Each structure stands twice: as structure tokens, then as C-alpha cells.
Backbone as numpy.savetxt, mean C-alpha at the origin, in Angstrom:
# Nx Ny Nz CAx CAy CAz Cx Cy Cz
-20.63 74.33 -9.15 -19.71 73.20 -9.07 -20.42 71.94 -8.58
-21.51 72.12 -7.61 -22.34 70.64 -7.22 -23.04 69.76 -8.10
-23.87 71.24 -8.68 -23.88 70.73 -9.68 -23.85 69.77 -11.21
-22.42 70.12 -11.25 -21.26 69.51 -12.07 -21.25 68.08 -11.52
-21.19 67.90 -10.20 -20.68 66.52 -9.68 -22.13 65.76 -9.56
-23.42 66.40 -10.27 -24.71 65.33 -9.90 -24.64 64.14 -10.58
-24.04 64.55 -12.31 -24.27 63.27 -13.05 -22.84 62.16 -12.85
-21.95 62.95 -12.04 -20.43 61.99 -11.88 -21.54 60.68 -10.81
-21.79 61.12 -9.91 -22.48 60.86 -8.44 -23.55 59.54 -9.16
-24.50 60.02 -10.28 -25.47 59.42 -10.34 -24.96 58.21 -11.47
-24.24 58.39 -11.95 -23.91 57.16 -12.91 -22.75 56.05 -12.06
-22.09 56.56 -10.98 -21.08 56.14 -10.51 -22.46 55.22 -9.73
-23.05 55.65 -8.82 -24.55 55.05 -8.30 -25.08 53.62 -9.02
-25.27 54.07 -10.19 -25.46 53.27 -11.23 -24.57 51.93 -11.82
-23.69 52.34 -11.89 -22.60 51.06 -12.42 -22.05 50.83 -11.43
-22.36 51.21 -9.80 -22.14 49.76 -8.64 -23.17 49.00 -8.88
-24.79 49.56 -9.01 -25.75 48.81 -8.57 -25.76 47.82 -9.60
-25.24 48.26 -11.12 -25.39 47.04 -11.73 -24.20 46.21 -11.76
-23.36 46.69 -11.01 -22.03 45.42 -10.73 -23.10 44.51 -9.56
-23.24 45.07 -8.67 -23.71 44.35 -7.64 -24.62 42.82 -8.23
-25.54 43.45 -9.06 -26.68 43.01 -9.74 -25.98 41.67 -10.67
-24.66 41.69 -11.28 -23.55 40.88 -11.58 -23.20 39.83 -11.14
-23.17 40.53 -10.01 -22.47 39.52 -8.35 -23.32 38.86 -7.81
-24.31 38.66 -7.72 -25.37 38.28 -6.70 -25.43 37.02 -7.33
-25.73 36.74 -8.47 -25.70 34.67 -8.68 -24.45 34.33 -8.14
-23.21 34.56 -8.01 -22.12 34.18 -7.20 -22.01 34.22 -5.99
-22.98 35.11 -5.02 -22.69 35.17 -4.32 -22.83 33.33 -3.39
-23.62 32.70 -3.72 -23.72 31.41 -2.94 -22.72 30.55 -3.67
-22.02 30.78 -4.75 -20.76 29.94 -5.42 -19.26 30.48 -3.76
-19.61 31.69 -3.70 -18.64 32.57 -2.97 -18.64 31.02 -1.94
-20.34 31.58 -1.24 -20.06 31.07 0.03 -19.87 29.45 -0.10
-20.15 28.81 -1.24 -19.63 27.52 -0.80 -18.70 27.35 -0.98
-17.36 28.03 -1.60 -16.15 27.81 -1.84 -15.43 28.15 -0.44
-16.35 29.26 0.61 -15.66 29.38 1.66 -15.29 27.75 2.40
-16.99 27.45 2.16 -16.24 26.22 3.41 -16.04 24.62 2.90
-15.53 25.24 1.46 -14.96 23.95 1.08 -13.48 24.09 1.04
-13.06 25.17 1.46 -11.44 26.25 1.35 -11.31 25.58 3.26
-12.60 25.77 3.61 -12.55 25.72 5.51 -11.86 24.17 5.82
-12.55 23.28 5.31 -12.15 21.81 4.69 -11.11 21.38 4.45
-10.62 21.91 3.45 -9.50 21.54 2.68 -8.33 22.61 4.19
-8.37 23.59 4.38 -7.06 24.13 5.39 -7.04 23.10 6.87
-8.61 22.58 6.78 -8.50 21.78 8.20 -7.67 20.33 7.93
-7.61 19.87 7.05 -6.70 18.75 6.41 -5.08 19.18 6.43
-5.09 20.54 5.73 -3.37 20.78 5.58 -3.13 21.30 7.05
-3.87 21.26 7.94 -3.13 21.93 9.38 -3.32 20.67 10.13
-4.11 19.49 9.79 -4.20 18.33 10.65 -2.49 17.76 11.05
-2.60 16.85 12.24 -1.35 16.73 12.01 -1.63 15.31 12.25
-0.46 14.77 11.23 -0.88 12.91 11.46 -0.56 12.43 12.81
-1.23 10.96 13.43 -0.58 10.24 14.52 0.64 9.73 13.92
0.54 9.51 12.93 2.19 9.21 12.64 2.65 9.70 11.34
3.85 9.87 12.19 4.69 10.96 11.27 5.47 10.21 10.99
5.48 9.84 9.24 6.82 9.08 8.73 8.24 10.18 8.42
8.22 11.69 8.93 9.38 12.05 8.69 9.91 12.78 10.21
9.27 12.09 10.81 10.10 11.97 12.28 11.11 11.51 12.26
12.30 12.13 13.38 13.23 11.56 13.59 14.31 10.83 14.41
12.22 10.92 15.48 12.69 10.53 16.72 12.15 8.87 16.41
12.75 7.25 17.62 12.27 6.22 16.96 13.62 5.50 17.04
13.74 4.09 17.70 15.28 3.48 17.09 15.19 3.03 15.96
16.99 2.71 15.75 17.16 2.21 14.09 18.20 1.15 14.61
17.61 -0.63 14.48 18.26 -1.36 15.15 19.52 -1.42 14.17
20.64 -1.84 14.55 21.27 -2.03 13.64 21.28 -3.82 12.76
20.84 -4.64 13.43 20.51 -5.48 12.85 18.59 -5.88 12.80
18.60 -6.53 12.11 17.13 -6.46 11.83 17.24 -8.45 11.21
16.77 -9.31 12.27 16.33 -10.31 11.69 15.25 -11.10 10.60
13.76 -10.24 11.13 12.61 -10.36 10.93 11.79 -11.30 11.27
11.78 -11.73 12.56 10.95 -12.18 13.14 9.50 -11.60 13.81
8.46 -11.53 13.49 7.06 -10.74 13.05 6.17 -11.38 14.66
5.76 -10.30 15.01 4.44 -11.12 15.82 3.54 -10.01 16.09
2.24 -10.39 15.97 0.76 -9.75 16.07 0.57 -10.89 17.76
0.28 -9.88 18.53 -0.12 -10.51 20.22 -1.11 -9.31 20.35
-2.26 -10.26 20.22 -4.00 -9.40 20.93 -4.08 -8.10 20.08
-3.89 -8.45 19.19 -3.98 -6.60 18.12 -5.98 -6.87 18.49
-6.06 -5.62 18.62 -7.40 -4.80 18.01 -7.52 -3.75 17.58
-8.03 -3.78 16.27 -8.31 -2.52 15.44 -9.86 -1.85 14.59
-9.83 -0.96 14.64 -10.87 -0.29 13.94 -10.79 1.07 13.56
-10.90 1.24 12.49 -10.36 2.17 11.76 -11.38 3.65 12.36
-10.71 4.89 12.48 -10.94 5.77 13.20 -12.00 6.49 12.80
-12.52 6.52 11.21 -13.70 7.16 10.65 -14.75 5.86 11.27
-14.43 4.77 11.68 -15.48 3.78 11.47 -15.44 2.84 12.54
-15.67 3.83 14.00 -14.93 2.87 15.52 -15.90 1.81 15.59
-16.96 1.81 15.37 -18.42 1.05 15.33 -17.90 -0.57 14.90
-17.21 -0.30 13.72 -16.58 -1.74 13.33 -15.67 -1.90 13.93
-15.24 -3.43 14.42 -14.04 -4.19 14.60 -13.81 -4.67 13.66
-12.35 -4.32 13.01 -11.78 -5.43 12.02 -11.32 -6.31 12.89
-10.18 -6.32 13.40 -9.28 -7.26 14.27 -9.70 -7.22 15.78
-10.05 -8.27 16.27 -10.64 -9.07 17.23 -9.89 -9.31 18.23
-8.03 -9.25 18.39 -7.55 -10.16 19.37 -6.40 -11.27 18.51
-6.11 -10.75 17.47 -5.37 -11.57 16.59 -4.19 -11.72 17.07
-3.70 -13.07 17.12 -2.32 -13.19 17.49 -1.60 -14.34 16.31
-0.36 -13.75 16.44 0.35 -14.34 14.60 1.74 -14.33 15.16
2.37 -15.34 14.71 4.21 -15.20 14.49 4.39 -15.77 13.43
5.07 -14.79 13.09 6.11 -15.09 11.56 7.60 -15.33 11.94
8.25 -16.65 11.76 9.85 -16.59 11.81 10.84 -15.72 11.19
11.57 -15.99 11.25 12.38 -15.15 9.58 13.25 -16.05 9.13
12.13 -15.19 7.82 12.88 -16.32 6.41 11.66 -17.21 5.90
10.37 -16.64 7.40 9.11 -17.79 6.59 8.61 -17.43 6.03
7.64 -17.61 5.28 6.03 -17.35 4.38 4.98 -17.57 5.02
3.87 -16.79 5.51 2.76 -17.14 5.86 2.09 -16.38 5.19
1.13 -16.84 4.70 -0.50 -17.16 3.69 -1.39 -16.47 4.39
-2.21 -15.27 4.80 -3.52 -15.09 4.97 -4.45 -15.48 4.24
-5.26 -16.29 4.86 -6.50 -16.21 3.94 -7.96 -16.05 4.53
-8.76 -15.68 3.75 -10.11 -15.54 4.10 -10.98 -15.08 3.42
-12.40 -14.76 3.79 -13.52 -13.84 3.03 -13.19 -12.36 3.20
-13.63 -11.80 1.52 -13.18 -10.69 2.00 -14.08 -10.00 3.41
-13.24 -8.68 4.18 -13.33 -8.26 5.28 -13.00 -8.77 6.20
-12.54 -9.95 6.16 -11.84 -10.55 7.63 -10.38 -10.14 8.27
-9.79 -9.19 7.54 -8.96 -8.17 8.26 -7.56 -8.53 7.61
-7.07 -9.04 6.56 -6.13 -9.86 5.63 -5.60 -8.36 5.28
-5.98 -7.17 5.03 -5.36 -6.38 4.43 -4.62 -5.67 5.32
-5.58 -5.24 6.41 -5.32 -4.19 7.49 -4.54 -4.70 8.69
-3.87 -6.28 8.44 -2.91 -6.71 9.11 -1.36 -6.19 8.38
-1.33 -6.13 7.37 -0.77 -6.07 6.20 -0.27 -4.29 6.35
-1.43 -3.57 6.58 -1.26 -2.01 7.22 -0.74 -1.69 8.77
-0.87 -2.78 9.26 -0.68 -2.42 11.12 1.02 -2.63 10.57
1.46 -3.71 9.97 2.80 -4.10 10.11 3.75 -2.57 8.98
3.25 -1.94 8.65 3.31 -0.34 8.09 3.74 0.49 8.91
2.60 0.21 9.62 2.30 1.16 10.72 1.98 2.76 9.89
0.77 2.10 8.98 0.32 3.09 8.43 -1.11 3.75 8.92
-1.60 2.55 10.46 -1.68 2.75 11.39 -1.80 1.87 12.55
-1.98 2.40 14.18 -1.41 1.40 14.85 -2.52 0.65 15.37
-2.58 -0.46 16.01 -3.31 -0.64 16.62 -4.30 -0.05 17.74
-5.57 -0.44 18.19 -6.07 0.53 18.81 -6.10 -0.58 20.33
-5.64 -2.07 20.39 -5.07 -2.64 21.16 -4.06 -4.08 21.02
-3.54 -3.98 21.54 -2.49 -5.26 21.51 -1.32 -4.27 20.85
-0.12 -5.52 20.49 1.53 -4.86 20.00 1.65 -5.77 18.87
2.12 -5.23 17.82 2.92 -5.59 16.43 4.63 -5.62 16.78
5.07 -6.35 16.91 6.59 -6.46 16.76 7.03 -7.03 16.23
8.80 -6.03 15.81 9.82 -7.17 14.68 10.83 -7.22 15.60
11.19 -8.57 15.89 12.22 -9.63 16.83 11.86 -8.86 18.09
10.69 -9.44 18.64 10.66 -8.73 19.84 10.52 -7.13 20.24
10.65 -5.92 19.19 10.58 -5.05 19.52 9.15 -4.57 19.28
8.34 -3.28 19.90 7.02 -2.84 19.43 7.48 -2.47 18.38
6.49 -2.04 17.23 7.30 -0.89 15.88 6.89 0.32 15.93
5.88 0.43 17.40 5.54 2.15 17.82 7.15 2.45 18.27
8.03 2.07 18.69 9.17 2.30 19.49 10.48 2.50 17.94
10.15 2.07 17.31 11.41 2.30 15.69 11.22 3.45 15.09
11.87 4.35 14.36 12.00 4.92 13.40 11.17 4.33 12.25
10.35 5.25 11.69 8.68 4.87 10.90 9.67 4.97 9.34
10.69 5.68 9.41 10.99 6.23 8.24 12.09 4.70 8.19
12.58 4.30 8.87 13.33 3.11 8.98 12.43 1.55 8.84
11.35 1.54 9.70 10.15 0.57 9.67 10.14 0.70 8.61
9.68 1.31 7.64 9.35 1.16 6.19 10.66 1.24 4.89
11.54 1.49 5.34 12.79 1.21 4.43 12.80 -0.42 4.34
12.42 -0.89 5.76 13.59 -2.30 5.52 11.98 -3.57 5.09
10.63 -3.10 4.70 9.92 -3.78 4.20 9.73 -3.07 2.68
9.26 -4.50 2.30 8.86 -3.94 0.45 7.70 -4.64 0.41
6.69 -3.75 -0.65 5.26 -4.02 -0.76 5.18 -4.16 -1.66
4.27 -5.13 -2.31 3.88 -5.53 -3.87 2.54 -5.47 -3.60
1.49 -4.63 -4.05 0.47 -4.77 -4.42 -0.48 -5.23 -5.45
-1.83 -4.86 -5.01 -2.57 -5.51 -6.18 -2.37 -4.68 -7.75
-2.60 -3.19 -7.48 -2.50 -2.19 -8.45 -1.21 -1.42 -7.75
-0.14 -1.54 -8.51 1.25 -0.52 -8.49 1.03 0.59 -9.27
1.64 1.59 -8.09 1.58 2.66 -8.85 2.63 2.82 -9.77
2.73 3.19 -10.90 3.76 3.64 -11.78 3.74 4.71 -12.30
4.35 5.97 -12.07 4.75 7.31 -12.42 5.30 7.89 -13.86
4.55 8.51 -14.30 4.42 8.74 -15.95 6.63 9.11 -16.34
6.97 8.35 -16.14 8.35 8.34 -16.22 9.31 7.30 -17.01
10.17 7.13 -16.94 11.16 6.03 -17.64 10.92 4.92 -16.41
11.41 3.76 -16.76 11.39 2.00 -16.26 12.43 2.48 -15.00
13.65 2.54 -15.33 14.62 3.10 -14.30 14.34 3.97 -13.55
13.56 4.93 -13.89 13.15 6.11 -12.32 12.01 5.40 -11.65
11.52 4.95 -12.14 10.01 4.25 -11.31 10.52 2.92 -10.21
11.77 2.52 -10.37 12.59 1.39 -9.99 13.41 2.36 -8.40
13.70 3.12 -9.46 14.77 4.32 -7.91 13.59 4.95 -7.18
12.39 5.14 -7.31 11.77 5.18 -6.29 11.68 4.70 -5.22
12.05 3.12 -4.97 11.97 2.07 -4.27 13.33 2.40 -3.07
14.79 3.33 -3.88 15.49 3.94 -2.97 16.15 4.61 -3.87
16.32 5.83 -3.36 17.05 7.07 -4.00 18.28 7.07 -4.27
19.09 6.25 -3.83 20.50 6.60 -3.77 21.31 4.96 -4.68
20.37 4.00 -5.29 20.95 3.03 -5.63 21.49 3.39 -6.89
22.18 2.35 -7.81 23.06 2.67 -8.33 22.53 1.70 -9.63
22.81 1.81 -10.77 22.29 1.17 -12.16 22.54 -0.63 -12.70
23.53 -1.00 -11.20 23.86 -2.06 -11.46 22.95 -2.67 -10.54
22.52 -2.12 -9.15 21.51 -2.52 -8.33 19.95 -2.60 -8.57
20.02 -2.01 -9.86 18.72 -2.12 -10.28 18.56 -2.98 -11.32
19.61 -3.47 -11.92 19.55 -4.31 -13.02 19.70 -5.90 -12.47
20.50 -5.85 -11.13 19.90 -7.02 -10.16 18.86 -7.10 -9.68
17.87 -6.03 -9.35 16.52 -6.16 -9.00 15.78 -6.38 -10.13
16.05 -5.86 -11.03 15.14 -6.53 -12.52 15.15 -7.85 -12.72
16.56 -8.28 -12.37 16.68 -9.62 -12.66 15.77 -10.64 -12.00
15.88 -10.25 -10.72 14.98 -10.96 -9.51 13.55 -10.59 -9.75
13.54 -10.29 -9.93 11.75 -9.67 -10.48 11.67 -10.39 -11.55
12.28 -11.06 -12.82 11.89 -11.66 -13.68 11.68 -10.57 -15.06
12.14 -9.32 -15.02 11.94 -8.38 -15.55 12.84 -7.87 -16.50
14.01 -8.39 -16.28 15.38 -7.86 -17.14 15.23 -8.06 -18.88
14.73 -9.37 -19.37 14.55 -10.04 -20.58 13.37 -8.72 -21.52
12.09 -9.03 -20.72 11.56 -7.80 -21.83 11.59 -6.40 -21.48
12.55 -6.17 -20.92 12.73 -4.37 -20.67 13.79 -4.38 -21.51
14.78 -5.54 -21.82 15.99 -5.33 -22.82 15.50 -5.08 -24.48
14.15 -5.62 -24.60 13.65 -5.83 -25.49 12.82 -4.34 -25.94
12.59 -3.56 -25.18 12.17 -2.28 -25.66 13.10 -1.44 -26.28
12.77 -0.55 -27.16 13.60 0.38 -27.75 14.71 0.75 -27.11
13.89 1.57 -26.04 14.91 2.52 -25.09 15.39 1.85 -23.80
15.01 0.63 -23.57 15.40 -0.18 -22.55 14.44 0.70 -21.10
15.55 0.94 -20.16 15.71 1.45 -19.26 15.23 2.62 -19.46
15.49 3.39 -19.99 15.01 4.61 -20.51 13.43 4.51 -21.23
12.75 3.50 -21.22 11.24 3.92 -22.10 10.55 4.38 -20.59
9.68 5.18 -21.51 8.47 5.95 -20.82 7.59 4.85 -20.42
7.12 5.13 -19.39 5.95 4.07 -19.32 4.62 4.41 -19.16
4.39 5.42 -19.67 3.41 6.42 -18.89 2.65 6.93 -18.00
1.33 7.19 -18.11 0.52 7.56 -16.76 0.26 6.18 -16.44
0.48 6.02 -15.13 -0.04 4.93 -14.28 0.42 3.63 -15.17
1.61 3.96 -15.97 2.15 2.64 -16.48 1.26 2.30 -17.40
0.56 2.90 -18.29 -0.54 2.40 -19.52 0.48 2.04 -20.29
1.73 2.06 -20.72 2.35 1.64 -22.34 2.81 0.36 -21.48
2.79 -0.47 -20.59 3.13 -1.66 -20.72 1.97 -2.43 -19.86
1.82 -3.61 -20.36 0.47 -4.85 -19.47 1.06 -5.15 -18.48
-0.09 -5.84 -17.77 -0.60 -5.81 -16.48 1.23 -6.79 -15.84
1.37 -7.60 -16.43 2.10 -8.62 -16.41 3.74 -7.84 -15.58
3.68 -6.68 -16.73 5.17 -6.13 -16.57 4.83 -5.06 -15.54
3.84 -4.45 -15.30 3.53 -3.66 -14.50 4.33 -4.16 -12.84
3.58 -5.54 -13.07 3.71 -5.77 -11.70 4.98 -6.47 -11.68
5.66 -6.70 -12.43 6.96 -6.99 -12.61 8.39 -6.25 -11.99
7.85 -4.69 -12.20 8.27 -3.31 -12.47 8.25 -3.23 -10.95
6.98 -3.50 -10.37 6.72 -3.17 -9.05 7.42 -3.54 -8.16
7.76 -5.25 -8.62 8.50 -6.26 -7.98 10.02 -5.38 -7.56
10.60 -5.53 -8.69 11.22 -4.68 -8.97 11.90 -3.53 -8.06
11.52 -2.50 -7.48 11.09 -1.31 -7.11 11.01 -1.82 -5.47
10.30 -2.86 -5.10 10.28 -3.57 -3.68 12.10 -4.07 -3.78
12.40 -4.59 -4.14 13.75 -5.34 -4.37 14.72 -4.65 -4.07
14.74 -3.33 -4.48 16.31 -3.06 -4.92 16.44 -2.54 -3.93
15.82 -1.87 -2.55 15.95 -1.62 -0.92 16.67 -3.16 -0.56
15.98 -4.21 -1.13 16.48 -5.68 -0.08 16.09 -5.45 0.72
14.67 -5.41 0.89 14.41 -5.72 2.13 13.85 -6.95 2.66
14.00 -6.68 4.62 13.51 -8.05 5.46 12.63 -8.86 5.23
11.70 -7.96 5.16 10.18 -8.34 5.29 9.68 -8.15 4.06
8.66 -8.62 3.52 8.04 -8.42 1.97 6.90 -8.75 2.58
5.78 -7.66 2.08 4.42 -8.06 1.98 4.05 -8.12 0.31
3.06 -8.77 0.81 2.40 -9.27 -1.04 1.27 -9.64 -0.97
0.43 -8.41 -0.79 -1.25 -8.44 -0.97 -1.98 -8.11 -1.91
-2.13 -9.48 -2.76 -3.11 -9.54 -4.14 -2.09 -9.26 -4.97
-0.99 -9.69 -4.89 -0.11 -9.37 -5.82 -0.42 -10.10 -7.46
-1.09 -11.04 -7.63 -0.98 -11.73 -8.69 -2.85 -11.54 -9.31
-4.00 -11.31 -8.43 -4.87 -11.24 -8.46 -5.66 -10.73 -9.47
-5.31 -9.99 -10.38 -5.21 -9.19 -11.70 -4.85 -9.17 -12.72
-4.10 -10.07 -12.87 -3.96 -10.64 -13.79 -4.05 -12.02 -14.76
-3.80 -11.90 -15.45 -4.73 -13.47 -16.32 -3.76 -14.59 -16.13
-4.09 -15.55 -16.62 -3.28 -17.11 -16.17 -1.77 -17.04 -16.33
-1.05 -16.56 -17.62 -0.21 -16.74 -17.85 0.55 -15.63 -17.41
0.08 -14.35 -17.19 1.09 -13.15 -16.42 1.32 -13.78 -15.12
0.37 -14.50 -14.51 0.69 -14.84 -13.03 1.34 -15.81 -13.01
1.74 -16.83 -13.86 2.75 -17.67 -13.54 3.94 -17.10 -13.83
4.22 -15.70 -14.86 5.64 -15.23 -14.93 5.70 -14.52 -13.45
4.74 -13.97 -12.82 5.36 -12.97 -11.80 5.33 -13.70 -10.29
4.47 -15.09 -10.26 4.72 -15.61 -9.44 5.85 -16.29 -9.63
6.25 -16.78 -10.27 7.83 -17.18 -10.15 8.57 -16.26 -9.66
8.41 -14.70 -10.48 9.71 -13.51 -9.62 9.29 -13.40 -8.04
7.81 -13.58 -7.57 7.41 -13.19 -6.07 7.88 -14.18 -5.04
8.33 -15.69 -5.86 8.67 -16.80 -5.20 9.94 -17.12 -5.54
10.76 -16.39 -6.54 12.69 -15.92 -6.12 12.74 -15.00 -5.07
11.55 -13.70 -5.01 11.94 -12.56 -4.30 11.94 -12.47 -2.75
10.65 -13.59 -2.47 10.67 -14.23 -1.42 11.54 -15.03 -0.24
12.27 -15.73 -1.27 14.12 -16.61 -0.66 14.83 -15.49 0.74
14.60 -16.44 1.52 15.62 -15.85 2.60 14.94 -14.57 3.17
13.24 -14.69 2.99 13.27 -12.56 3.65 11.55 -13.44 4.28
11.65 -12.74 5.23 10.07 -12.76 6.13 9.40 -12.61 5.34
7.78 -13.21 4.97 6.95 -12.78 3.74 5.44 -12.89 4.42
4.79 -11.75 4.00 3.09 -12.14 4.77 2.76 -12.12 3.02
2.21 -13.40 2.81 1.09 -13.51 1.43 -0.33 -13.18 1.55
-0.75 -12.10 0.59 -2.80 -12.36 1.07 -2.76 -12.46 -0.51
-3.56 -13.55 -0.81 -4.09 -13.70 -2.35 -5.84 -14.65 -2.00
-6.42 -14.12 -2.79 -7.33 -14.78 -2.96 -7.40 -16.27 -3.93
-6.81 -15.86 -5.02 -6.47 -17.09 -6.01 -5.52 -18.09 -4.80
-5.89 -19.16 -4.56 -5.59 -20.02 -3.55 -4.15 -21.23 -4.16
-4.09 -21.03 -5.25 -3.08 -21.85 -5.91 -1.70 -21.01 -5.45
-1.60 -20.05 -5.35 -0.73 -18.97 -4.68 -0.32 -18.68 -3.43
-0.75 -20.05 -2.96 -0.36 -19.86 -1.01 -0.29 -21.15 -0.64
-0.63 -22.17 -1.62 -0.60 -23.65 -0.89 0.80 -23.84 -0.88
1.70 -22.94 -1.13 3.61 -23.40 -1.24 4.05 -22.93 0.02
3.24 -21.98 0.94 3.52 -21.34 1.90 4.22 -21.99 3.27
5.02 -21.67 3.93 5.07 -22.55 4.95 3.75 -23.04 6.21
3.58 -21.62 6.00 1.88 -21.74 7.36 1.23 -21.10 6.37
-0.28 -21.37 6.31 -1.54 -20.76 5.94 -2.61 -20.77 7.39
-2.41 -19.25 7.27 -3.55 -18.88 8.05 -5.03 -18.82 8.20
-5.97 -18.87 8.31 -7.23 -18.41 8.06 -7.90 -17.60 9.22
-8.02 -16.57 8.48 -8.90 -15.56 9.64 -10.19 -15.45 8.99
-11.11 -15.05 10.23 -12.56 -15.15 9.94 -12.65 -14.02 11.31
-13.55 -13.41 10.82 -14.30 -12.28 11.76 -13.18 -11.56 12.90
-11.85 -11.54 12.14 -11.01 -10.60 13.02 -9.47 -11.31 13.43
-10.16 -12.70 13.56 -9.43 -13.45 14.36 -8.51 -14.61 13.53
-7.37 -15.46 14.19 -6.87 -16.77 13.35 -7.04 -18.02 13.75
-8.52 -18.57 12.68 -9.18 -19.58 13.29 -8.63 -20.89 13.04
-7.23 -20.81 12.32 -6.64 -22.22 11.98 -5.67 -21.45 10.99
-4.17 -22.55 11.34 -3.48 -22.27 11.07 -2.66 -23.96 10.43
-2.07 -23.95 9.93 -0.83 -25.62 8.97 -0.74 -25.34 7.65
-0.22 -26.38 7.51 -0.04 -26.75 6.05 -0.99 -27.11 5.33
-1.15 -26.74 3.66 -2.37 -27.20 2.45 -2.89 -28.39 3.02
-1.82 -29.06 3.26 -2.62 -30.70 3.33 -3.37 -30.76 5.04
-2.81 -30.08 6.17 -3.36 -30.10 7.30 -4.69 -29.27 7.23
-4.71 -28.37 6.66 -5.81 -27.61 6.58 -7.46 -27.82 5.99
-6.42 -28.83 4.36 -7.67 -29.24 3.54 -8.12 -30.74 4.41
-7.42 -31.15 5.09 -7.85 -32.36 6.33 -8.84 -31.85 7.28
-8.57 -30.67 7.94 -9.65 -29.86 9.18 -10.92 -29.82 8.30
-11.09 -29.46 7.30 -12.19 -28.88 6.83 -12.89 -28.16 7.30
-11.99 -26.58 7.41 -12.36 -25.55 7.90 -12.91 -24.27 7.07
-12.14 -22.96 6.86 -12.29 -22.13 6.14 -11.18 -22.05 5.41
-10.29 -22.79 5.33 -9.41 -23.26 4.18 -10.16 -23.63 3.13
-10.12 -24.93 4.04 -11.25 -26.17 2.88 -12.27 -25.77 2.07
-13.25 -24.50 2.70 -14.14 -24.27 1.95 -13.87 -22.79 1.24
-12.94 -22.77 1.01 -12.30 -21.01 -0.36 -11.72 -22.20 -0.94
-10.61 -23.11 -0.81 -10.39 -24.20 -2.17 -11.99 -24.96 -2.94
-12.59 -25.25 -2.06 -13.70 -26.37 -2.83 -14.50 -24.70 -3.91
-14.36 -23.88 -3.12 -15.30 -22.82 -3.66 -14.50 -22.54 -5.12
-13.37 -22.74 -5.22 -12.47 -22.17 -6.73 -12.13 -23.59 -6.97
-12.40 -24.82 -6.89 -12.36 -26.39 -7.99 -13.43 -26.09 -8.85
């Protein structure tokens, strides 16, 4: 009977060693997938400093929008070595427009992120009418502002769902007033399916023009306080930016607004124009007070005549 079991024994021997023999170029695929698996679980177990689905945080019941940056300093946490923001101090009224401007890196964007609170400062306080916005509801902080960016995202979907993103629960007439205000209603009537066309991935079946139209759009139909609008027009060619700056300067009426554009024809309407340089706000008035200082106003206009 032992026999019997030599050649079970010796071939079984055999077709591990040549599985093994199989395995062995994988085996260093194995091990780098371990600790790129190690990586990726240390991300899904991280837990953010801020949690936008907290539910702890007040929710004022009125909300004016009166804005102020007092001694912010920041530097972003992969990169403490740098200071963006220096000590910046800013008030926005409500109901005003103020203009950032500057070279890029002088901190125009990541003012634009503190007022998010997508993150916080690492010193000084951001407040709306007096309150910190570490002290609000994050999920509320960001309901009652709308963002227009440079590149909007648009979700391989119909015109109308990419719009109810902006808030879940509005209704078809509230969005056809936000189209309106956006400047958007005329050629979305003009598509086949209206409301219903696809727009596809990342919004490829319509130009740059309506894109950001769409976006406008989508900021709107919340109504909200505050509107940021960084590089909103920046991307597009002469004539898309005079249709969507007209909707950014209806959408604007009556709501707190921080502008960052580089194209400078896009902020001289502003009430204040700012200029920051190396963190800080090294001058602040009007087009005509500013292009008088001949500061770092003066020289981003002479640089685009």
C-alpha cells in the first residue's frame, strides 16, 4: 500500500514546486500591493479636522454677511515651511464686492478656502457678522455661500440635475429662476431636450461659455449670502466672458461677494480692490485710487494694456 502512495506523493511534490515556480515573479507585485493597500486604508481611517457632516456647530437664524479676516495665518499642513497668509486682515460689508488681486501665490485663493473652512486657519479668526465660522455648523457655513469657479464641475447627467446639486430639495420653478439669473435660460430653451439634455462627462457637449453659466446657475438656486468667484471668467474667450460676466454681476446684487480674477477688466466695478502681495493687504480703494498709488494694482493693469 506505501508503495501505491509513492507516485501520488511524488507528483503532488511536483505540481506545488512548479506552482510555486509560477508565483515567484508575483511575489514582489504581492508585496507592493501590500503597502499600497497600507496607504490607501490609512486615508479611509484618517479622520478629517473638519467634518462637514457634523452636527454639532450653530445655525444662526439670520445671516447678514458681513465678512472679516483679523491676523489670519496660514500654511497648508503638507507644506508648514511655507507661509501663504502673513497676518491678513479684510472686511467685507454686506451686500459689497471686494476684488482680490495679485501675483499668482499671494494667497487670493486660499483666502477664498479659509472662508469654506475647507480649512482653518493656523492663526488669527475668519468671521461672518461677528461670529468665528470654527463656532457654525460647516454643513450650514457652506449652504448659505455659493462658489463659481474657474473649472465647474459638471456630472455626466441632464442640465436640471447638475443645477439640483446646488440643493436637493428645490423645485423646477426655482431653478428656472436660477437659470434666468445666470443668463442661462435662452440657450438651454434652445436645446432639443431643454432641461433634460445630457451634458456629459465633465460637461463636454456644451462650451466653455455655458458651462460656466450652468455653474452660475447651481451657486444660485441655494440664494445664497455670500458668493465667491475665483477665476470665474478666466477661461474663457472675449465674448463668453462678457455673457457670463453680466450673469456674475446680476448674481452678485444684494449678496456679499469676494472676486479673484486675474483678467483685471473684471474687478475695476468692484466696490474695494484689494491687493495682496506676500500674504498680506498692501492697498486697498477704488480703480481710480489705486491706479493713482501706483502700487501693485497699477502694475497687473499696465502689465495687461
Amino acid at each position: 500500500m506505501l508503495l501505491l502512495h509513492i507516485p501520488q506523493v511524488f507528483f503532488s511534490v511536483l505540481i506545488g514546486a512548479f506552482s510555486i515556480g509560477q508565483a515567484s515573479p508575483n511575489i514582489e507585485a504581492f508585496a507592493n500591493a501590500r503597502g499600497a493597500a497600507y496607504e490607501v486604508f490609512k486615508i479611509i481611517d484618517n479622520k478629517p479636522s473638519i467634518d462637514s457632516y457634523s452636527k454639532t456647530g450653530h445655525k444662526p437664524d439670520n445671516i447678514k454677511g458681513n465678512l472679516e479676516f483679523r491676523n489670519v495665518h496660514f500654511h497648508y499642513p503638507s507644506r508648514s515651511e511655507v507661509k501663504i497668509l502673513k497676518g491678513l486682515n479684510l472686511k467685507v460689508g454686506s451686500g459689497q464686492t471686494v476684488a482680490l488681486v495679485g501675483n499668482s501665490g499671494c494667497g487670493k485663493s486660499t483666502t477664498v478656502q479659509l472662508m469654506q473652512r475647507l480649512y482653518d486657519p493656523t492663526e488669527g479668526m475668519v468671521s461672518i457678522d461677528g461670529q468665528d465660522i470654527r463656532t457654525i455648523n460647516v454643513r450650514y457655513l457652506r449652504e448659505i455661500i455659493g462658489v463659481v469657479s474657474q473649472e465647474p464641475v459638471l456630472f455626466a447627467t441632464t442640465i436640471a440635475e447638475n443645477i439640483r446639486y446646488g440643493r436637493e430639495d428645490v423645485t423646477m420653478d426655482e431653478i428656472q429662476k436660477a437659470v434666468k439669473e445666470a443668463n442661462a435660460y435662452d440657450f438651454i430653451m434652445k436645446l432639443p431636450n431643454k432641461f433634460d439634455t445630457l451634458v456629459g462627462e465633465r460637461g463636454a457637449q456644451l462650451s466653455g461659455g455655458q458651462k460656466q453659466r450652468i455653474a452660475i446657475a447651481r451657486a444660485l438656486v441655494r440664494n445664497p449670502k455670500i458668493l465667491l468667484l475665483d477665476e470665474a471668467t478666466s477661461a474663457l474667450d472675449t465674448e463668453s466672458e462678457a455673457v457670463v460676466q453680466a450673469a456674475l454681476d446680476k448674481a452678485r446684487e444684494g449678496r456679499t461677494t469676494i472676486v479673484i480674477a486675474h483678467r483685471l477688466s473684471t474687478v475695476r466695478n468692484a466696490d474695494v480692490i484689494a491687493g495682496l502681495d506676500d500674504g498680506v493687504i498692501v492697498e486697498k480703494g477704488s480703480h481710480d485710487e489705486l491706479m493713482g498709488k501706483r502700487g501693485i494694482y497699477f502694475k497687473l493693469v499696465t502689465m495687461q494694456v
